[in-house]
Amino acid sequence: MSALNTYILRIADDSLILGQRLSELCGHGPAIEEDIALTNVALDLIGQATSLYEYAAEIQNGGKTSDDLAFLRLEHQYLNTLLVEQPNGDFGMTIVRQWLFDTFRLPFYEALQQSKDAQIAGIAEKALKETRYHWRHSSEWVIRLGDGTEESHYRVQEALNFLYKYVDELFYMDDIDKEMIEKGIGVDLESLRPAFNERLKHVLEASTLSMPAYEWKLKGGRVGRHTEHLGHILTELQYMQRAYPNLQW
Amino acid sequence: MKEVNLTELEAAFQAKIDSEVRIEPKDWMPERYRKTLIRQISQHAHSEIVGMLPEGNWITRAPNLRRKQVLLAKVQDEGGHGQYLYSAMETLGHSRQQSMDDLISGKAKYSSIFNYPTLTWADIGAVGWLVDGAAIMNQVALCRTSYGPYARAMVRICKEESFHQRQGFEIMCVLMKGSEEQRAMAQDAMNRFWWPALMMFGPSDADSTNSEESLKWRIKRHTNDELRQSFIDATVPQAELIGLTIPDKDLKWNEARGHYDYGQIDWNEFKQVVSGHGPCNTERIAARKKAEEDGKWVREAAMAYAEKKKARKAS
Ligand SMILES: [Fe+2]
Ligand SMILES: [Fe+2]
């Protein structure tokens, strides 16, 4: 598998798995307006994943389709970060997960727009517009919940304390990234940290939440080593394709 | 004196209705007209919201990326329909919270069809095709209903519903062109959803209690049986086109009437489902109740934050 292919799948899998997680909530949101808003985010993410899988399938040139890539890989072949596969939990957990992810995705897509790979740059440009909206939505909620009631403050702080250990993996880089950066295709994630931290700090202050005190981190998703959750996500995601192989739907 | 006024008001109101002038929120209206509308619009809104559940049941298992996106968008549309309808209901002085409470307590009704389970992917096709198809028959007529906000909500909704109906039919077409398993799946969905879809139009005219007044006030424009017949006449040829069998031995074209004759609907089943004893009534209400309860702290926080913000602005 080429570095470019792996690089694309890592981005696509983040979008797909988070989109799948958000899909679980459709029809169960805390208010109709929010149900609709979160479904919108899910739709955008699955749309992004689709464009990326289509491109990956094209460069693999092995007769695989975007659906094959989305639905028919084994668990360790999915390369999403651990953050996006975490369960929805309560609305606080869902929104903090989204906010951390959006806060990363925003500078990431900004930078990826400059990619020398025209297809990737195009996908990033469109996704950036969507992500701006997602980020505004999720950070507004973090502020509202953080500075809302005692209960909501407690709940989002707990969510942040739980999820914070997965944040660092968003910046994970290895030889794949090095090669992509050298070719002018990929983004140096280290360079995004200042913008990420700045945005995080800004929202935390407005929400009266505090940065978790611990420094430890968890990672593994980018190389296919996941939490227990991914297997269950895939069980649902892949059900039809596994039960009825090689059919048109 | 007061009585005379009331009679005059009622006469003026009916005259407006008869000359097709829309009734608007600030206009005088008989209490029973208001009550009937609140009941009907809230029932309709609840149907949209509860209707998200059986279809939502398949979003995470949709068979490919395209279907997943289309289904997400569809279920999202239904949420939007609920939103428009609750807003129309609120113009009659009935709060959304009250209406939600009535849904959860079982006091308010919603379309009986959503108490049936979606067991296979083909059910998503059948629901879009038959259930949205049946809904359209009702809703197209409601675009000209006498209450302005309700009619306007319906116009927006109808455009999306016909899109849903076509997407559902397209799912069925693909299945019928597919493998033996897929065709069997489609036929099974048809077998399970056909009769409940016919029941969506409500009791037959002879047994319908609210019909006459609703027709006089032009809340309704056609009777339940008329709408049911239009649905059958429109749907049977579609089923035949793709090779699906309608599960009704008595179904046949009646040249003289210019309509399809159809078999006896099992009204006992209908009564049972409407009174809370269908296959999924408990699950549907439980899901709505859970969403409502889980969302309580979120809505409270949003309100508290809005208050704080206002206070800060003021000082
Ligand atoms: Fe609808
Ligand atoms: Fe619909």
XYZ file of C-alpha atoms and ligand atoms in Angstrom:
566
model
C 0.000 0.000 0.000
C 1.399 3.383 -0.967
C 2.005 6.094 1.587
C -0.511 8.287 -0.201
C -3.141 5.588 0.120
C -2.529 5.164 3.845
C -2.518 8.900 4.286
C -5.937 9.244 2.658
C -7.414 6.323 4.569
C -6.382 7.830 7.890
C -8.338 10.990 7.117
C -11.264 9.111 5.606
C -11.554 6.665 8.505
C -11.708 9.499 11.041
C -14.628 10.968 9.118
C -16.404 7.675 8.579
C -16.180 6.398 12.122
C -17.197 9.701 13.700
C -20.020 9.983 11.163
C -21.125 6.477 12.082
C -21.058 7.326 15.783
C -23.172 10.436 15.220
C -25.580 8.420 13.067
C -26.425 6.335 16.103
C -28.009 9.442 17.613
C -30.296 10.330 14.729
C -33.810 10.447 16.183
C -32.574 10.476 19.786
C -31.169 13.997 20.206
C -31.869 16.232 23.214
C -34.120 18.491 21.093
C -35.260 18.323 17.479
C -33.056 21.233 16.444
C -29.991 19.501 17.866
C -30.969 16.184 16.360
C -31.051 17.872 12.969
C -27.767 19.699 13.560
C -25.866 16.574 14.618
C -27.287 14.634 11.699
C -25.966 17.373 9.451
C -22.499 16.879 10.870
C -22.820 13.124 10.359
C -23.858 13.694 6.756
C -20.922 16.010 6.072
C -18.455 13.577 7.613
C -19.735 10.601 5.662
C -19.674 12.744 2.536
C -16.026 13.627 3.181
C -15.205 9.984 3.798
C -16.908 9.019 0.547
C -14.845 11.462 -1.539
C -11.662 10.286 0.121
C -12.436 6.579 -0.317
C -13.274 7.201 -3.950
C -9.899 8.796 -4.432
C -8.121 6.026 -2.511
C -9.882 3.392 -4.618
C -8.811 5.219 -7.743
C -5.129 5.358 -6.812
C -5.122 1.757 -5.570
C -6.383 0.839 -9.008
C -7.090 -2.730 -7.874
C -10.766 -2.906 -8.760
C -11.921 -1.938 -5.277
C -14.723 0.573 -4.797
C -15.179 3.234 -2.163
C -17.730 0.952 -0.518
C -15.231 -1.912 -0.386
C -12.837 0.354 1.465
C -15.479 1.676 3.818
C -17.164 -1.639 4.583
C -14.879 -4.549 3.914
C -11.631 -4.056 5.735
C -10.669 -5.869 8.914
C -10.578 -4.079 12.208
C -6.821 -3.540 12.274
C -6.962 -2.076 8.769
C -9.032 0.907 9.915
C -6.729 3.792 10.695
C -8.913 6.262 12.556
C -7.850 7.843 15.831
C -9.131 6.389 19.085
C -10.971 9.632 19.859
C -13.574 9.241 17.130
C -14.519 5.688 18.060
C -15.354 6.559 21.665
C -19.024 6.009 22.537
C -21.492 8.880 22.337
C -22.119 8.801 26.078
C -24.303 11.673 27.191
C -24.706 14.797 25.083
C -21.749 16.345 26.935
C -19.484 13.512 25.830
C -20.758 13.683 22.249
C -20.214 17.417 22.023
C -16.778 17.471 23.681
C -15.585 14.677 21.382
C -16.886 16.671 18.436
C -15.347 19.896 19.634
C -11.883 18.385 20.173
C -12.065 16.812 16.739
C -13.341 19.956 15.011
C -10.681 22.073 16.721
C -8.083 19.787 15.159
C -9.778 19.460 11.789
C -10.095 23.189 11.265
C -6.366 24.038 11.048
C -5.742 20.645 9.446
C -8.020 21.276 6.484
C -6.793 24.869 6.264
C -3.313 23.512 5.726
C -4.383 20.574 3.565
C -5.979 22.963 1.085
C -2.413 23.832 0.051
C -1.667 20.204 -0.811
C 0.155 19.671 -4.103
C -2.242 16.837 -4.773
C -5.099 18.626 -6.492
C -7.733 16.046 -5.520
C -6.817 16.206 -1.854
C -6.677 19.989 -1.944
C -10.145 20.071 -3.484
C -11.624 17.726 -0.903
C -9.991 19.736 1.891
C -11.363 22.994 0.566
C -14.928 21.719 0.585
C -14.504 19.959 3.928
C -13.073 23.125 5.479
C -16.286 25.014 4.822
C -18.241 22.259 6.554
C -15.777 22.026 9.414
C -16.026 25.754 10.137
C -19.702 25.273 10.740
C -19.169 22.120 12.826
C -16.560 23.853 14.951
C -18.726 26.883 15.589
C -21.590 24.621 16.561
C -19.604 22.343 18.864
C -17.661 25.130 20.564
C -20.818 27.124 21.178
C -22.278 24.092 22.883
C -19.159 23.544 24.992
C -19.414 27.139 26.164
C -23.140 26.880 26.807
C -22.806 23.656 28.765
C -19.645 24.680 30.591
C -21.162 27.978 31.660
C -24.727 26.660 31.951
C -25.820 24.907 35.126
C -23.794 23.211 37.803
C -24.818 19.841 36.414
C -23.922 20.660 32.829
C -20.584 22.106 33.898
C -19.797 18.947 35.821
C -20.822 16.712 32.933
C -18.747 18.424 30.245
C -15.747 18.713 32.542
C -16.001 14.966 33.168
C -16.253 14.339 29.438
C -13.201 16.468 28.790
C -11.279 14.705 31.547
C -12.111 11.367 29.969
C -11.429 12.285 26.349
C -8.345 14.412 26.797
C -6.016 11.413 26.751
C -7.007 10.793 23.122
C -6.241 14.313 21.892
C -2.545 13.902 21.335
C -3.079 11.096 18.844
C -4.688 13.586 16.487
C -1.132 14.899 15.983
C 0.404 11.464 15.475
C 2.990 11.341 12.676
C 5.225 8.617 11.308
C 7.118 7.797 8.097
C 3.919 8.044 6.086
C 3.502 11.644 7.135
C 7.161 12.403 6.559
C 6.926 11.183 3.011
C 3.718 13.116 2.393
C 5.204 16.301 3.851
C 8.319 15.923 1.710
C 6.193 15.564 -1.388
C 4.165 18.618 -0.454
C 1.011 16.536 -0.223
C 0.585 16.198 3.526
C 0.511 18.510 6.501
C 3.107 18.826 9.247
C 0.756 18.261 12.158
C 3.251 19.630 14.670
C 2.861 23.000 13.010
C -0.852 22.963 13.821
C -0.409 22.694 17.562
C -0.211 26.434 18.318
C -3.449 27.148 16.456
C -5.102 24.144 18.061
C -4.025 25.114 21.575
C -5.036 28.703 21.042
C -8.538 27.736 19.946
C -8.850 25.248 22.775
C -7.783 27.798 25.364
C -10.180 30.386 24.046
C -13.209 28.111 24.339
C -12.135 26.696 27.676
C -11.939 30.185 29.133
C -15.338 31.165 27.810
C -16.848 27.946 29.113
C -15.218 28.211 32.567
C -13.872 24.684 32.079
C -10.358 23.716 32.996
C -7.722 21.771 31.132
C -7.373 18.277 32.623
C -4.389 18.028 34.910
C -2.939 14.779 33.564
C -0.316 14.412 30.886
C -0.688 10.783 29.869
C -1.886 9.843 26.428
C -3.273 6.912 24.514
C -2.708 6.111 20.886
C -2.713 3.223 18.419
C -5.579 3.902 16.025
C -3.370 5.353 13.282
C -1.578 2.008 13.007
C -4.719 -0.093 13.408
C -4.574 -0.834 17.131
C -7.956 0.215 18.486
C -10.081 0.296 21.610
C -12.682 -2.406 22.219
C -15.310 -0.147 20.693
C -14.266 -0.310 17.063
C -15.112 -3.978 16.637
C -18.692 -3.284 17.660
C -18.946 -0.252 15.411
C -17.790 -2.383 12.491
C -20.186 -5.185 13.373
C -23.040 -2.806 12.653
C -21.403 -0.866 9.858
C -20.419 -3.977 7.922
C -23.451 -6.121 8.686
C -25.125 -5.962 5.280
C -21.932 -6.266 3.260
C -20.812 -9.274 5.313
C -24.196 -11.012 5.418
C -24.932 -10.487 1.717
C -21.615 -10.253 -0.095
C -21.228 -8.939 -3.631
C -24.695 -7.536 -4.131
C -25.981 -4.207 -5.370
C -28.135 -2.141 -3.036
C -76.231 39.434 23.634
C -73.122 37.341 23.952
C -74.863 34.428 22.311
C -75.855 36.466 19.306
C -72.284 37.558 18.887
C -71.085 34.002 18.977
C -73.560 32.926 16.339
C -72.539 35.833 14.165
C -68.876 35.061 14.642
C -69.435 31.465 13.734
C -71.375 32.417 10.640
C -68.651 34.828 9.560
C -66.053 32.164 10.211
C -67.898 29.584 8.131
C -68.386 32.123 5.354
C -64.638 32.674 5.243
C -64.054 28.941 5.074
C -66.626 28.547 2.326
C -65.020 31.258 0.238
C -61.599 29.639 0.717
C -60.112 32.412 2.829
C -57.360 30.998 5.024
C -57.797 31.231 8.778
C -54.781 32.852 10.444
C -53.606 32.628 14.073
C -55.028 36.004 15.131
C -58.442 35.401 13.562
C -61.403 34.389 15.658
C -62.133 30.675 15.444
C -64.535 28.313 17.194
C -62.985 26.550 20.166
C -63.699 23.180 18.620
C -61.908 24.165 15.423
C -58.872 25.153 17.474
C -58.994 21.948 19.516
C -59.423 19.744 16.465
C -56.486 21.412 14.782
C -54.251 21.162 17.836
C -55.061 17.483 18.069
C -54.489 16.851 14.385
C -51.322 18.941 13.963
C -49.687 17.619 17.121
C -50.597 14.078 16.099
C -49.042 14.796 12.735
C -45.910 16.321 14.302
C -45.519 13.352 16.629
C -45.806 11.005 13.674
C -42.854 12.738 12.021
C -40.746 12.487 15.167
C -41.702 8.938 16.119
C -41.346 8.026 12.445
C -37.638 8.800 12.722
C -37.201 5.746 14.938
C -38.050 2.779 12.698
C -35.960 4.229 9.877
C -33.215 5.428 12.194
C -32.972 1.777 13.165
C -31.174 1.098 9.862
C -28.872 4.112 9.481
C -25.902 2.457 11.151
C -26.475 -0.706 9.089
C -27.212 0.884 5.707
C -25.595 -1.296 3.041
C -23.386 1.291 1.360
C -22.169 4.859 1.657
C -24.739 6.313 -0.695
C -27.663 4.619 1.029
C -26.373 5.689 4.406
C -26.281 9.333 3.323
C -29.684 9.215 1.670
C -31.250 7.599 4.728
C -29.604 10.063 7.118
C -30.909 12.933 5.012
C -34.367 11.401 4.892
C -34.663 10.865 8.616
C -33.327 14.369 9.127
C -36.056 15.709 6.830
C -38.657 14.017 9.012
C -37.216 15.836 12.019
C -37.587 19.069 10.059
C -41.203 18.208 9.301
C -41.822 17.701 12.992
C -40.262 21.068 13.667
C -42.470 22.930 11.130
C -45.554 21.202 12.458
C -44.852 21.907 16.122
C -44.388 25.553 15.126
C -47.741 25.546 13.328
C -49.300 23.973 16.415
C -47.765 26.618 18.670
C -49.578 29.349 16.714
C -52.774 27.869 18.190
C -51.553 28.509 21.710
C -50.427 24.984 22.551
C -46.843 24.579 23.772
C -44.351 22.094 22.390
C -43.498 20.939 25.894
C -47.125 20.179 26.671
C -47.398 18.333 23.412
C -44.245 16.287 24.112
C -45.517 15.447 27.578
C -48.764 14.216 26.058
C -46.856 12.032 23.617
C -44.801 10.444 26.367
C -47.748 9.912 28.673
C -49.591 8.173 25.846
C -52.333 10.802 25.771
C -51.429 12.023 22.293
C -51.502 9.699 19.334
C -49.264 9.335 16.303
C -49.570 7.359 13.116
C -50.077 3.669 13.913
C -47.670 2.628 11.153
C -44.614 3.551 13.205
C -45.458 0.884 15.731
C -44.371 -1.754 13.247
C -40.748 -2.908 13.273
C -38.203 -2.466 10.476
C -36.665 -5.923 10.284
C -34.635 -5.854 7.090
C -33.084 -3.340 4.742
C -36.041 -3.845 2.406
C -38.265 -2.357 5.084
C -36.491 0.942 4.510
C -37.571 0.732 0.889
C -41.105 -0.280 1.830
C -41.440 2.497 4.383
C -40.258 5.162 1.950
C -42.392 3.887 -0.864
C -45.594 2.889 0.957
C -45.579 4.907 4.159
C -44.329 8.162 2.676
C -46.507 7.386 -0.328
C -49.590 7.093 1.872
C -48.550 10.184 3.810
C -48.362 12.173 0.577
C -51.970 11.342 -0.292
C -53.020 12.908 2.998
C -50.584 15.755 2.849
C -51.212 16.943 -0.676
C -54.833 17.412 0.349
C -53.678 19.250 3.472
C -51.768 21.838 1.426
C -55.188 23.440 0.945
C -56.419 22.971 4.494
C -58.240 25.967 5.953
C -55.711 26.880 8.655
C -52.944 29.004 7.101
C -49.878 27.964 9.119
C -50.763 24.274 8.748
C -51.308 24.601 4.998
C -48.010 26.426 4.529
C -46.109 23.843 6.579
C -47.642 21.154 4.397
C -46.470 22.768 1.165
C -42.846 22.607 2.331
C -43.264 19.073 3.608
C -44.920 17.673 0.499
C -41.966 18.487 -1.728
C -39.699 16.402 0.461
C -42.157 13.572 0.939
C -42.464 12.858 -2.746
C -38.686 12.691 -2.890
C -38.738 10.148 -0.049
C -41.377 8.118 -1.805
C -39.280 7.921 -4.977
C -36.172 6.955 -3.035
C -38.084 4.195 -1.268
C -39.413 2.886 -4.539
C -35.922 2.978 -5.988
C -34.644 0.804 -3.124
C -37.389 -1.701 -3.952
C -36.548 -1.598 -7.677
C -32.896 -2.399 -6.991
C -33.866 -5.275 -4.708
C -36.277 -6.706 -7.274
C -33.530 -6.607 -9.877
C -31.135 -8.294 -7.472
C -30.590 -11.796 -6.143
C -33.290 -14.233 -5.101
C -32.623 -13.340 -1.472
C -33.088 -9.669 -2.214
C -36.356 -10.236 -4.060
C -37.651 -12.354 -1.183
C -36.622 -9.608 1.233
C -38.555 -7.034 -0.793
C -41.666 -9.211 -1.037
C -41.567 -9.926 2.680
C -41.418 -6.200 3.424
C -44.344 -5.671 1.077
C -46.306 -8.399 2.847
C -45.749 -6.838 6.232
C -46.250 -3.173 5.308
C -49.120 -3.242 2.818
C -52.021 -3.576 5.236
C -50.613 -1.289 7.918
C -50.047 1.305 5.154
C -53.728 1.096 4.207
C -54.643 1.573 7.853
C -52.735 4.867 7.887
C -55.768 6.575 6.351
C -57.759 5.823 9.462
C -61.114 4.101 10.014
C -63.467 3.723 7.088
C -65.858 6.632 6.587
C -68.757 4.810 8.176
C -66.812 4.545 11.455
C -64.910 7.814 11.415
C -66.013 10.104 14.223
C -64.229 13.333 13.363
C -64.766 13.357 9.651
C -67.903 15.361 9.113
C -66.977 18.456 11.086
C -63.448 18.416 9.681
C -64.838 18.383 6.170
C -67.210 21.245 6.921
C -64.293 23.319 8.262
C -62.140 22.178 5.389
C -59.476 20.919 7.719
C -59.932 17.788 5.699
C -60.737 17.823 2.012
C -61.310 14.158 1.331
C -62.624 11.285 3.386
C -60.399 8.503 4.682
C -61.798 6.015 2.179
C -61.306 8.369 -0.762
C -57.670 8.878 0.119
C -57.125 5.179 0.725
C -58.579 4.403 -2.690
C -56.309 6.940 -4.400
C -53.322 5.401 -2.696
C -54.242 1.891 -3.778
C -54.925 3.003 -7.342
C -51.569 4.749 -7.528
C -49.537 2.018 -5.843
C -50.780 -1.223 -7.385
C -49.364 -0.479 -10.856
C -46.015 0.448 -9.295
C -45.873 -2.882 -7.477
C -46.759 -4.745 -10.666
C -44.132 -2.868 -12.619
C -41.328 -4.259 -10.488
C -42.857 -7.698 -9.924
C -44.083 -7.386 -6.356
C -47.282 -9.150 -5.355
C -49.848 -7.256 -3.295
C -50.820 -9.498 -0.369
C -54.565 -9.233 -1.018
C -56.463 -12.034 -2.798
C -59.446 -9.752 -3.343
C -57.534 -7.046 -5.106
C -58.720 -6.547 -8.665
C -59.410 -3.772 -11.123
C -63.062 -2.780 -11.255
C -63.736 -1.423 -14.713
C -67.132 0.003 -13.781
C -65.859 1.944 -10.771
C -62.584 2.848 -12.421
C -60.822 1.810 -9.218
C -59.267 -1.240 -7.662
C -61.480 -3.283 -5.371
C -59.648 -4.480 -2.303
C -60.104 -6.858 0.573
C -61.269 -6.319 4.116
C -58.892 -4.399 6.379
C -58.317 -5.999 9.771
C -59.733 -3.201 11.910
C -59.151 -5.204 15.054
C -55.461 -5.067 14.429
C -55.754 -1.332 13.792
C -57.620 -0.772 17.068
C -55.110 -2.814 18.960
C -52.144 -0.888 17.554
C -53.801 2.509 18.032
C -54.645 1.711 21.622
C -51.022 0.979 22.431
C -50.660 -2.739 21.822
C -48.850 -2.913 18.505
C -45.492 -4.639 18.067
C -43.403 -1.562 18.960
C -45.620 0.954 20.791
C -43.793 0.498 24.074
C -40.375 0.773 22.438
C -41.261 3.894 20.464
C -42.611 5.759 23.481
C -39.701 4.570 25.598
C -37.242 5.936 23.020
C -38.976 9.334 22.936
C -39.122 9.395 26.719
C -35.440 8.597 27.000
C -34.478 11.334 24.522
C -36.678 13.788 26.402
C -35.258 12.869 29.808
C -31.646 12.621 28.653
C -31.992 16.007 27.017
C -33.433 17.732 30.051
C -30.141 18.858 31.571
C -29.000 20.061 28.151
C -32.079 22.204 27.604
C -31.813 23.536 31.154
C -28.182 24.431 30.617
C -28.964 26.200 27.359
C -31.638 28.219 29.115
C -29.418 29.046 32.087
C -26.652 30.162 29.757
C -29.015 32.349 27.744
C -30.192 33.976 30.989
C -26.627 34.629 32.127
C -25.748 36.110 28.783
C -28.737 38.406 28.898
C -27.887 39.521 32.429
C -24.288 40.212 31.430
C -25.403 42.276 28.480
C -27.755 44.280 30.671
C -25.091 45.144 33.241
Fe -42.393 13.606 6.892
Fe -41.037 11.418 4.595
